[in-house]
mmCIF file of C-alpha atoms in Angstrom:
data_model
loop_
_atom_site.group_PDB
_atom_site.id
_atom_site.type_symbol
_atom_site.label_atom_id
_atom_site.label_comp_id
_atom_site.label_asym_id
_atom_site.label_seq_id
_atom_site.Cartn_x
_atom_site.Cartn_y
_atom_site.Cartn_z
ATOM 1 C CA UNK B 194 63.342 39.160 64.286
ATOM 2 C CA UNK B 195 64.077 38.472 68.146
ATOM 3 C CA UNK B 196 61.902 40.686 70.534
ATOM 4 C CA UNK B 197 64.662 42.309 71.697
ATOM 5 C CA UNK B 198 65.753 43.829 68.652
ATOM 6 C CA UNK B 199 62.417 44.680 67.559
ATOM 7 C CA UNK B 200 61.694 46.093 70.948
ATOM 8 C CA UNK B 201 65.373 48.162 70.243
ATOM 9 C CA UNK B 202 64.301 49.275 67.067
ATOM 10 C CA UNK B 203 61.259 50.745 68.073
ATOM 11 C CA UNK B 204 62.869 52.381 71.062
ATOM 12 C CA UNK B 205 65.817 53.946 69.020
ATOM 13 C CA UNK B 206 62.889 55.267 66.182
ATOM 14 C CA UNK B 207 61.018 57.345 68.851
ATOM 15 C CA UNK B 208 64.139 58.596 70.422
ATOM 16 C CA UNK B 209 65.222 59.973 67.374
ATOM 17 C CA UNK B 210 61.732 61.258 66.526
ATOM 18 C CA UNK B 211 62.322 62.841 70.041
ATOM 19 C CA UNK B 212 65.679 64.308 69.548
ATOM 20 C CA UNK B 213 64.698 65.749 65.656
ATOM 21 C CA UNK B 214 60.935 66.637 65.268
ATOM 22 C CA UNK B 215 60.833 69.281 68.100
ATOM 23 C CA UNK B 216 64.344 71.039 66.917
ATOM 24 C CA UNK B 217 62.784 70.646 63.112
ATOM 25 C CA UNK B 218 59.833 72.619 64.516
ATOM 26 C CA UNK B 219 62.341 75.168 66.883
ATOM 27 C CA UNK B 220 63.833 75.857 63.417
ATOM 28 C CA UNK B 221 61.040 76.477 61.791
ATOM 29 C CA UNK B 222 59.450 78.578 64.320
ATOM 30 C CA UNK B 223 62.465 80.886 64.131
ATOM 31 C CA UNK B 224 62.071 80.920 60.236
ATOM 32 C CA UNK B 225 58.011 81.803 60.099
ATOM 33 C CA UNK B 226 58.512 84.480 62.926
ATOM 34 C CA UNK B 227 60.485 86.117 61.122
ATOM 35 C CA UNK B 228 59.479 86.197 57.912
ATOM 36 C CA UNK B 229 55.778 86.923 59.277
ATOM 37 C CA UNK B 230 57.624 90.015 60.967
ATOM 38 C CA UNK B 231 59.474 91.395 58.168
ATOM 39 C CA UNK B 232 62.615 89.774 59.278
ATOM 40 C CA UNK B 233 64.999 87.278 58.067
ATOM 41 C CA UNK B 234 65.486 85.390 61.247
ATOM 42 C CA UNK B 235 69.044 83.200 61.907
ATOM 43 C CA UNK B 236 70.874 83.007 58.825
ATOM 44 C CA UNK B 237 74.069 82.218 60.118
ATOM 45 C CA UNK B 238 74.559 79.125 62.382
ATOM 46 C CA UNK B 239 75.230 76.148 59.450
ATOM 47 C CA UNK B 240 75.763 78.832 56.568
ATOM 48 C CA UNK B 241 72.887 78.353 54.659
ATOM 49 C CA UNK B 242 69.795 80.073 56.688
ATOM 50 C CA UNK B 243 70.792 78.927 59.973
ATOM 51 C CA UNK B 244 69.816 75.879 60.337
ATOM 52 C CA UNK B 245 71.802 74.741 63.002
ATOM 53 C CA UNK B 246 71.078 77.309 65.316
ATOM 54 C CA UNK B 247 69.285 75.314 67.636
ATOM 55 C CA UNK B 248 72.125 73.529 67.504
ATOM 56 C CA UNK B 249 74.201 76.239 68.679
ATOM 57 C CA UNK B 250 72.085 76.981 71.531
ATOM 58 C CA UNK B 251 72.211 73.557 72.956
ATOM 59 C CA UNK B 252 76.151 73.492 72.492
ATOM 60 C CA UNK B 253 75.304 77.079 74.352
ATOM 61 C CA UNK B 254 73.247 75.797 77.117
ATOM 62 C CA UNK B 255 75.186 72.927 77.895
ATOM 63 C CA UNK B 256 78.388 75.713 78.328
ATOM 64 C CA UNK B 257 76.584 77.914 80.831
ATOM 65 C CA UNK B 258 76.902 77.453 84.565
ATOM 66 C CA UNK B 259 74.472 75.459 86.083
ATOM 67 C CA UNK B 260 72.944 78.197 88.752
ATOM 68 C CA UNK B 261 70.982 76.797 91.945
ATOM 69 C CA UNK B 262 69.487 79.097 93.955
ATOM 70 C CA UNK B 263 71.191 79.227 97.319
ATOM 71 C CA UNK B 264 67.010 78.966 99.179
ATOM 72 C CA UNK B 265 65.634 76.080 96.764
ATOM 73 C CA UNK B 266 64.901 72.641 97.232
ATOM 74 C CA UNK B 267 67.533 71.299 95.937
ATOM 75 C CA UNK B 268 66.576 67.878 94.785
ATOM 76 C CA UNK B 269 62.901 69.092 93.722
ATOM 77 C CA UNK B 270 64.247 72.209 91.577
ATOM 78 C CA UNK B 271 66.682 69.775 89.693
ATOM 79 C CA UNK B 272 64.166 67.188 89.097
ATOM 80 C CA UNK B 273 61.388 69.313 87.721
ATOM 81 C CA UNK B 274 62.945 70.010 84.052
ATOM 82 C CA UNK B 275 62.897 66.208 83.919
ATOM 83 C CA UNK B 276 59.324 65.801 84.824
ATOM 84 C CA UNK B 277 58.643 68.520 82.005
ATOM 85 C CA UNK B 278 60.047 66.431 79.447
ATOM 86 C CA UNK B 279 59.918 62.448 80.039
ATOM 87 C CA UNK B 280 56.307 62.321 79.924
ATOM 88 C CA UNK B 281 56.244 63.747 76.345
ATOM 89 C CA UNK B 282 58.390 60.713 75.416
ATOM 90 C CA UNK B 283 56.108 58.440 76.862
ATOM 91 C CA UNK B 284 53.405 59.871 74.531
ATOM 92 C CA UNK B 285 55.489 59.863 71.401
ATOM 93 C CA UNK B 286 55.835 55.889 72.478
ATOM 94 C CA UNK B 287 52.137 55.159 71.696
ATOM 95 C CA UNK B 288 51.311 58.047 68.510
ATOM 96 C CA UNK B 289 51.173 55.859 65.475
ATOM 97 C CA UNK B 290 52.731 56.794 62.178
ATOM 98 C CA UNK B 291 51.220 54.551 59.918
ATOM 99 C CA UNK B 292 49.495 51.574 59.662
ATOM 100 C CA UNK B 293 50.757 48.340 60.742
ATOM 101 C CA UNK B 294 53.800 48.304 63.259
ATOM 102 C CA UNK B 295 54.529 51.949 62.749
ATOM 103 C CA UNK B 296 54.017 52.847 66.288
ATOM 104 C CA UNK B 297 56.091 52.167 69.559
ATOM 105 C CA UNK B 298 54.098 50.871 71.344
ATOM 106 C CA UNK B 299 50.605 50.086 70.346
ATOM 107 C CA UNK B 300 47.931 50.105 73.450
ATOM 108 C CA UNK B 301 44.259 49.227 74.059
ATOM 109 C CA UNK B 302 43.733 51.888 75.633
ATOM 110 C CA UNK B 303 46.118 54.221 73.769
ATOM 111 C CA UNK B 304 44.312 57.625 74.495
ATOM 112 C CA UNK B 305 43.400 57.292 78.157
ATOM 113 C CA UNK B 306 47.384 56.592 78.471
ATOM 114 C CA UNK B 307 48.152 59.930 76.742
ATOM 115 C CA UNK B 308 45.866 62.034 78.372
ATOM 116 C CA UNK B 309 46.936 60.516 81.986
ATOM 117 C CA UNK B 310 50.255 61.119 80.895
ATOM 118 C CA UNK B 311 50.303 64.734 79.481
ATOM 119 C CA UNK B 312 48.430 66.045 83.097
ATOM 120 C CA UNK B 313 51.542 64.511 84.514
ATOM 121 C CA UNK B 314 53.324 68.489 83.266
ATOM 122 C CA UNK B 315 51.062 70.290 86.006
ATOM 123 C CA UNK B 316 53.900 68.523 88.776
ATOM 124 C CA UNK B 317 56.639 69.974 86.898
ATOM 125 C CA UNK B 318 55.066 73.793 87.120
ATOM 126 C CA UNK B 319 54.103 73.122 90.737
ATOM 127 C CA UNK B 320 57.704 71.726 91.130
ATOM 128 C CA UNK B 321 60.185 74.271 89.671
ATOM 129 C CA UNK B 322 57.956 77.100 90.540
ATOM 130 C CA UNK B 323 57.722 76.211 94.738
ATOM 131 C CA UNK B 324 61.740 74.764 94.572
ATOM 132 C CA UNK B 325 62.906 77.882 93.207
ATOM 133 C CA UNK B 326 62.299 80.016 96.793
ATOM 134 C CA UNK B 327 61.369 83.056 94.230
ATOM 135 C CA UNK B 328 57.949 85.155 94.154
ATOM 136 C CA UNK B 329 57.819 85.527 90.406
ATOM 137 C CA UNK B 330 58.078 81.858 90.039
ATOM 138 C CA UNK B 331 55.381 80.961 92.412
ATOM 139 C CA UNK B 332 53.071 83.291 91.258
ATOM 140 C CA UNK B 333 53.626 81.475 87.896
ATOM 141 C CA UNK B 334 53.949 78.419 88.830
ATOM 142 C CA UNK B 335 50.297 79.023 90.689
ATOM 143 C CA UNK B 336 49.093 80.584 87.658
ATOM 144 C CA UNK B 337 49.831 77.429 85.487
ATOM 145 C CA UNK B 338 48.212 75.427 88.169
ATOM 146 C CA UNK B 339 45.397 76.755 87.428
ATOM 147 C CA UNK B 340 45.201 77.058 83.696
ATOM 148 C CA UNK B 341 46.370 73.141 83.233
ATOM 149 C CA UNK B 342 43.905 72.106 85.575
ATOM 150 C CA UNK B 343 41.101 74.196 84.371
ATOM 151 C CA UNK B 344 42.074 72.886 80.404
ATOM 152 C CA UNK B 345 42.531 69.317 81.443
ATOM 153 C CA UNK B 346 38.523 69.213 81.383
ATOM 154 C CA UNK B 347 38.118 70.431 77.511
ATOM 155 C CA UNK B 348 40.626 68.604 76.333
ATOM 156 C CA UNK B 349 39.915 65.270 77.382
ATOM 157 C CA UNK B 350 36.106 65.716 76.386
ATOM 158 C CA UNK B 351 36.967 66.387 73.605
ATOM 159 C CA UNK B 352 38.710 63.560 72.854
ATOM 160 C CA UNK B 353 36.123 61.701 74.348
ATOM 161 C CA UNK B 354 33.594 62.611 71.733
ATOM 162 C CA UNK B 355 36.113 61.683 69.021
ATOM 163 C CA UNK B 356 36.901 57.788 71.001
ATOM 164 C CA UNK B 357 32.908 57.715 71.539
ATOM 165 C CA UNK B 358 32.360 58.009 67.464
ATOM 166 C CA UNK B 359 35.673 55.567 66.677
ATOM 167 C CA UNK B 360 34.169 52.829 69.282
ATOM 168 C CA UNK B 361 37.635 52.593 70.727
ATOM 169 C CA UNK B 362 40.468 53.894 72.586
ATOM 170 C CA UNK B 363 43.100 52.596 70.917
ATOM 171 C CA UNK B 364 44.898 55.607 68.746
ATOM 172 C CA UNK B 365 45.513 53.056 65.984
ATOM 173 C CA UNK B 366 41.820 51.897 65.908
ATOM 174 C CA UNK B 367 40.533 56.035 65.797
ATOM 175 C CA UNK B 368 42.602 56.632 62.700
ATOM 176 C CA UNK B 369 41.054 53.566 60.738
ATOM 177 C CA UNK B 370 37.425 54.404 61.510
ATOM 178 C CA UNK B 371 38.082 57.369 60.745
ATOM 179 C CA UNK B 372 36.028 59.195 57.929
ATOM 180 C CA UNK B 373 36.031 62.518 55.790
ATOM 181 C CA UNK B 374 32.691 63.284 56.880
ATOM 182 C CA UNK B 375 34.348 63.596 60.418
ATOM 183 C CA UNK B 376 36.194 66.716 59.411
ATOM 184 C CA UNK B 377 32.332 68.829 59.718
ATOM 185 C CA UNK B 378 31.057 66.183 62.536
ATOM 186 C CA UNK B 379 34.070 66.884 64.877
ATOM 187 C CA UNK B 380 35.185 69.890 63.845
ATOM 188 C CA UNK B 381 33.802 71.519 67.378
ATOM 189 C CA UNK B 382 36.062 68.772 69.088
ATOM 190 C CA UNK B 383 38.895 69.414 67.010
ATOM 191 C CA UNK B 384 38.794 73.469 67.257
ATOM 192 C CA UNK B 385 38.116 72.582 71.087
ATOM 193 C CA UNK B 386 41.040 69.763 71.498
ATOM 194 C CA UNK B 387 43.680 71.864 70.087
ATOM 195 C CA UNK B 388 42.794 75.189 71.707
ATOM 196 C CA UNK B 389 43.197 73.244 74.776
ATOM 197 C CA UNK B 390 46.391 71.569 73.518
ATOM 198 C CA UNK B 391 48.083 74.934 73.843
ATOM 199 C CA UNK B 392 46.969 75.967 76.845
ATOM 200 C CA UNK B 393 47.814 72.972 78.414
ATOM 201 C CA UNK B 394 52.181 73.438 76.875
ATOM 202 C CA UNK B 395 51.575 77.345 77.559
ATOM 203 C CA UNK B 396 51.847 78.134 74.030
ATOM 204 C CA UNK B 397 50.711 82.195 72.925
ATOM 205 C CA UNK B 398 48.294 83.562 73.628
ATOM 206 C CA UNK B 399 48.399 80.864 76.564
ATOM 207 C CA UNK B 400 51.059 81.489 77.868
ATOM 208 C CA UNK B 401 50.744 83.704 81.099
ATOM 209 C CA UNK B 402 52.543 80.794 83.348
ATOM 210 C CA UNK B 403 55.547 82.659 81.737
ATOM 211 C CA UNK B 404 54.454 86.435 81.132
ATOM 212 C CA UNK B 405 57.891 87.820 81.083
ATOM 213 C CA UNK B 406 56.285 91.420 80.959
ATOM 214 C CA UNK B 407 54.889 90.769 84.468
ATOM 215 C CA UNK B 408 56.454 87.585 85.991
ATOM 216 C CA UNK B 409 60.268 87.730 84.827
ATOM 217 C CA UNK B 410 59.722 84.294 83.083
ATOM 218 C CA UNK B 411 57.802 82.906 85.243
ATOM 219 C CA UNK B 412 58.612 79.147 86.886
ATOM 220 C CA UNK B 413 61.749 79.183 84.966
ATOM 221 C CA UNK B 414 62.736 82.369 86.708
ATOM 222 C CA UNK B 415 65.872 80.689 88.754
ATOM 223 C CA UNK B 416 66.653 78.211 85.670
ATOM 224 C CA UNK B 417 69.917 77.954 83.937
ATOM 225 C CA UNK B 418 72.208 76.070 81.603
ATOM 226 C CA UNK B 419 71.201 72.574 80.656
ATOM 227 C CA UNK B 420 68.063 72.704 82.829
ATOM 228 C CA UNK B 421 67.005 75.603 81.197
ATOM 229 C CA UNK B 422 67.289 74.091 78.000
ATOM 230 C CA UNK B 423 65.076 70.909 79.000
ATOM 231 C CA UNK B 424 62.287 73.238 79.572
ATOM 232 C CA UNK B 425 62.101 74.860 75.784
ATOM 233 C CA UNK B 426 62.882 71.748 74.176
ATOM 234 C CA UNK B 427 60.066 70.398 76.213
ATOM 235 C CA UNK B 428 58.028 73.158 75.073
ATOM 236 C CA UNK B 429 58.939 72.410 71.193
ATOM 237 C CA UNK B 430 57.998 68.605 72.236
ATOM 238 C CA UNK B 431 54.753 69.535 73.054
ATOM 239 C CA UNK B 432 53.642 70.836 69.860
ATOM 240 C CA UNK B 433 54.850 68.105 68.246
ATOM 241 C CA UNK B 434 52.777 66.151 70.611
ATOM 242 C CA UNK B 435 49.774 68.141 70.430
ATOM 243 C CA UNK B 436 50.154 68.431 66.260
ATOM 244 C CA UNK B 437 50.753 64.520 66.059
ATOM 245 C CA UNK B 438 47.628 63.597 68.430
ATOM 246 C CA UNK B 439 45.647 67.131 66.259
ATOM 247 C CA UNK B 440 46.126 64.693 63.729
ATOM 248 C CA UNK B 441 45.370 61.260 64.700
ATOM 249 C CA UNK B 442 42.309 61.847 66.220
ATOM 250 C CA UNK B 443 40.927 64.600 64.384
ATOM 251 C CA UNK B 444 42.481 64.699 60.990
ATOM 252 C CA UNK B 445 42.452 61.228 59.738
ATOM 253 C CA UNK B 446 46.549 60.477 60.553
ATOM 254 C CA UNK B 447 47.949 58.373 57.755
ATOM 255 C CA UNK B 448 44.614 58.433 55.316
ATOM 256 C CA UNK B 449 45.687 60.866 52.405
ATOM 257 C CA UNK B 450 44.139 62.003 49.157
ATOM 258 C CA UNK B 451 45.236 58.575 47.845
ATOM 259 C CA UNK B 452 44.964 54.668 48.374
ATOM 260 C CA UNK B 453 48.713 53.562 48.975
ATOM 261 C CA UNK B 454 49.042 53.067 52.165
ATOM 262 C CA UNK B 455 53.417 52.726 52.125
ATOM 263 C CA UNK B 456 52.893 56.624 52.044
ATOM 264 C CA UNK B 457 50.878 57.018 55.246
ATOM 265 C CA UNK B 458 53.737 57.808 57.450
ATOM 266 C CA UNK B 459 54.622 61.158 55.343
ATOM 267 C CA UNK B 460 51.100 62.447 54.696
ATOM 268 C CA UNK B 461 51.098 62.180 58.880
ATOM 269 C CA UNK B 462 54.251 63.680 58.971
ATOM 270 C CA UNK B 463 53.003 66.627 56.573
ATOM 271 C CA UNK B 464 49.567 66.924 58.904
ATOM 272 C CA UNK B 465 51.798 67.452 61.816
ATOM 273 C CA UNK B 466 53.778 70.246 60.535
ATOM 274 C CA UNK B 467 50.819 71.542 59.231
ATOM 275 C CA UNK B 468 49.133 72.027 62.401
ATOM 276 C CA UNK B 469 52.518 72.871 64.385
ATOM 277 C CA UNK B 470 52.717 75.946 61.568
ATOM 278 C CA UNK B 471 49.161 77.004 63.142
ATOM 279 C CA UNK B 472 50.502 76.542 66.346
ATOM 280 C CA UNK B 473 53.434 79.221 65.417
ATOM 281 C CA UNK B 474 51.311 81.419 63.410
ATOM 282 C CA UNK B 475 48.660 81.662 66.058
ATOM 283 C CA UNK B 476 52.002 82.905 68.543
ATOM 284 C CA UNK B 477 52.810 85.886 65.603
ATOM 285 C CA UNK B 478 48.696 86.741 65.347
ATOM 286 C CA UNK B 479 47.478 86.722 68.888
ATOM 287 C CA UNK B 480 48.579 88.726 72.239
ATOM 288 C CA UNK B 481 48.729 87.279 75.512
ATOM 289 C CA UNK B 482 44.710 86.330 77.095
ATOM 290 C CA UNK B 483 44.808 88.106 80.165
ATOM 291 C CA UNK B 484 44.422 85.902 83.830
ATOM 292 C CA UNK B 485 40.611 86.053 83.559
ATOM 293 C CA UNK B 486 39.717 86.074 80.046
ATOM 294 C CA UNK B 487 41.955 82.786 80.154
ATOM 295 C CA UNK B 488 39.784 81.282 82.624
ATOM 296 C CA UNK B 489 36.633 82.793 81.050
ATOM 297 C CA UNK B 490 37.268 81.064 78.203
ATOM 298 C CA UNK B 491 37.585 77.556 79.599
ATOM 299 C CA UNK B 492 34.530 77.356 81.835
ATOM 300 C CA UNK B 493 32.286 79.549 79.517
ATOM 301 C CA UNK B 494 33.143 78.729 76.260
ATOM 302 C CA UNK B 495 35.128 75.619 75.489
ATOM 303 C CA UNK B 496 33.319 73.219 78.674
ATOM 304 C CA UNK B 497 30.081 73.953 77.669
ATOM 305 C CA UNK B 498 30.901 73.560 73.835
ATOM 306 C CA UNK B 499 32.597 70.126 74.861
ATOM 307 C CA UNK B 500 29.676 68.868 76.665
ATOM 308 C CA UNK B 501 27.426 69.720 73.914
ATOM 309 C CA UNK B 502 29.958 68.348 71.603
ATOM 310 C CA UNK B 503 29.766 65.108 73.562
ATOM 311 C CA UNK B 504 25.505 64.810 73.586
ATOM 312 C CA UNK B 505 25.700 65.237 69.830
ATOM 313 C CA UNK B 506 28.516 62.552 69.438
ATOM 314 C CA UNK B 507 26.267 60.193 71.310
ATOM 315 C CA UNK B 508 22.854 60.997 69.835
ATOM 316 C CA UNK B 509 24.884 60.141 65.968
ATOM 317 C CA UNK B 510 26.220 57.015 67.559
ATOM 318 C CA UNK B 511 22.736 55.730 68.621
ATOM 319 C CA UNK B 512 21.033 56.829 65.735
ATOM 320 C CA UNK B 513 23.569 55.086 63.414
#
């Protein structure tokens, strides 16, 4: 097969993983909610149970003025939705599926490229939130400067204990050395990696970047239309993204219950939704962390667990 093509192929599989997992999980979210509330949720949009209904709010969206405050920066406050969402993309590029040449892009150094990548959504708070000229979106914008910044630390020692027991970065080489044992060895990590996961897409109870009881909605106060739009579905693409890497690192990606391997794309694909359901039901179960117990439980709770998480990681390592 010429590189090109190949390269084409790839491109065109993770653009359409792009464009279909995070409206899959949209969907899905609207479905659980409801149910878990006593409701029926959409029912209506595509006749049978709604399911296009995200559909019909991005045919919405794209049919709504496009609103710029008259104060913003102009080129910043377009620009920011954009920074939201191409760096999820990037990540989807190197998340393998399976084994083999299921993957994008296959790196090295797979892991340090996601987690460099994924801090890159702290510019898009700090953007929209100071380009908007509004109070409500700076105070949010300031207040999801400091939560990503503060969860950046757990997360990525977490994943650090997980690369330190695999012997490698590469996101590929973590799922095949991985091991059922690892389930009770890294559970801390785990528990600590995807705690920090939400905080860091400002997922509930997280999510006080957007506290519409206090901060209208936050940075995307003055947002509208089409850009509005980039900023949930960049939301939805971050559990994906935060489910998919859940599950590489920590819950053994394509290894399932048996030995064919041809399978290992869907028993990832069933691990994702898994964890993205846990994502949604922890949004129906928990309220909204206030300011400071946020912050108290980042540098009390899950730093210190990470570290320790890390010493024990290494102490196994040396004395196997």
């Amino acid at each position: 097969m010429p590189l090109w093509l190949e390269l084409l192929i790839r491109v065109g599989g993770v653009l359409a993983a792009f464009l279909t997992l995070p409206l899959l999980v949209g969907q899905a979210e609207h479905k659980v909610m409801a149910h878990m509330q006593g409701r029926l949720g959409p029912m209506y949009a595509g006749a049978f149970h709604g399911w296009a209904q995200l559909v019909a709010d991005g045919i919405k969206f794209v049919q709504k003025e496009d609103v710029t405050p008259r104060d913003a920066d102009r080129p910043v406050f377009r620009l920011a939705p954009a920074v939201a969402l191409v760096p999820y993309l990037l990540v989807l590029l190197v998340i393998p599926l399976g084994p083999g040449d299921l993957v994008g892009q296959p790196l090295d150094v797979g892991l340090f490229f996601v987690l460099a990548v994924v801090g890159v959504g702290v510019l898009a708070v700090l953007m929209s939130a100071w380009a908007s000229a509004n109070k409500y979106s700076l105070l949010g914008g300031l207040r999801g400067a400091a939560q990503l910044l503060g969860y950046e630390l757990p997360l990525v020692l977490a994943a650090a204990s997980v690369a330190m027991a695999a012997g490698t970065l590469s996101l590929s080489g973590i799922v095949e050395a991985w091991r059922p044992w690892w389930l009770l060895w890294q559970a801390p990590a785990m528990i600590i990696f995807f705690v920090a996961g939400l905080a860091e897409i400002r997922r509930p109870p997280f999510d006080m970047p957007v506290a519409d009881s206090e901060l209208v909605f936050g940075y995307m106060t003055e947002y509208t239309g089409l850009r509005f739009a980039f900023f949930l579905l960049a939301e939805y693409v971050g559990i994906v993204v935060i489910a998919a890497l859940t599950t590489v690192l920590f819950l053994g990606g394509w290894h399932g219950p048996f030995a064919d391997a041809q399978l290992g794309w869907l028993w990832t694909l069933l691990k994702v939704f898994a964890v993205a359901f846990v994502i949604i039901w922890l949004r129906v179960a928990y309220p909204r962390l206030r300011e400071d117990q946020l912050q108290r439980l980042c540098w009390l709770v899950l730093v210190p667990a990470s570290l320790a998480q890390l010493v024990l990681t290494a102490a196994v390592r040396v004395a196997l």
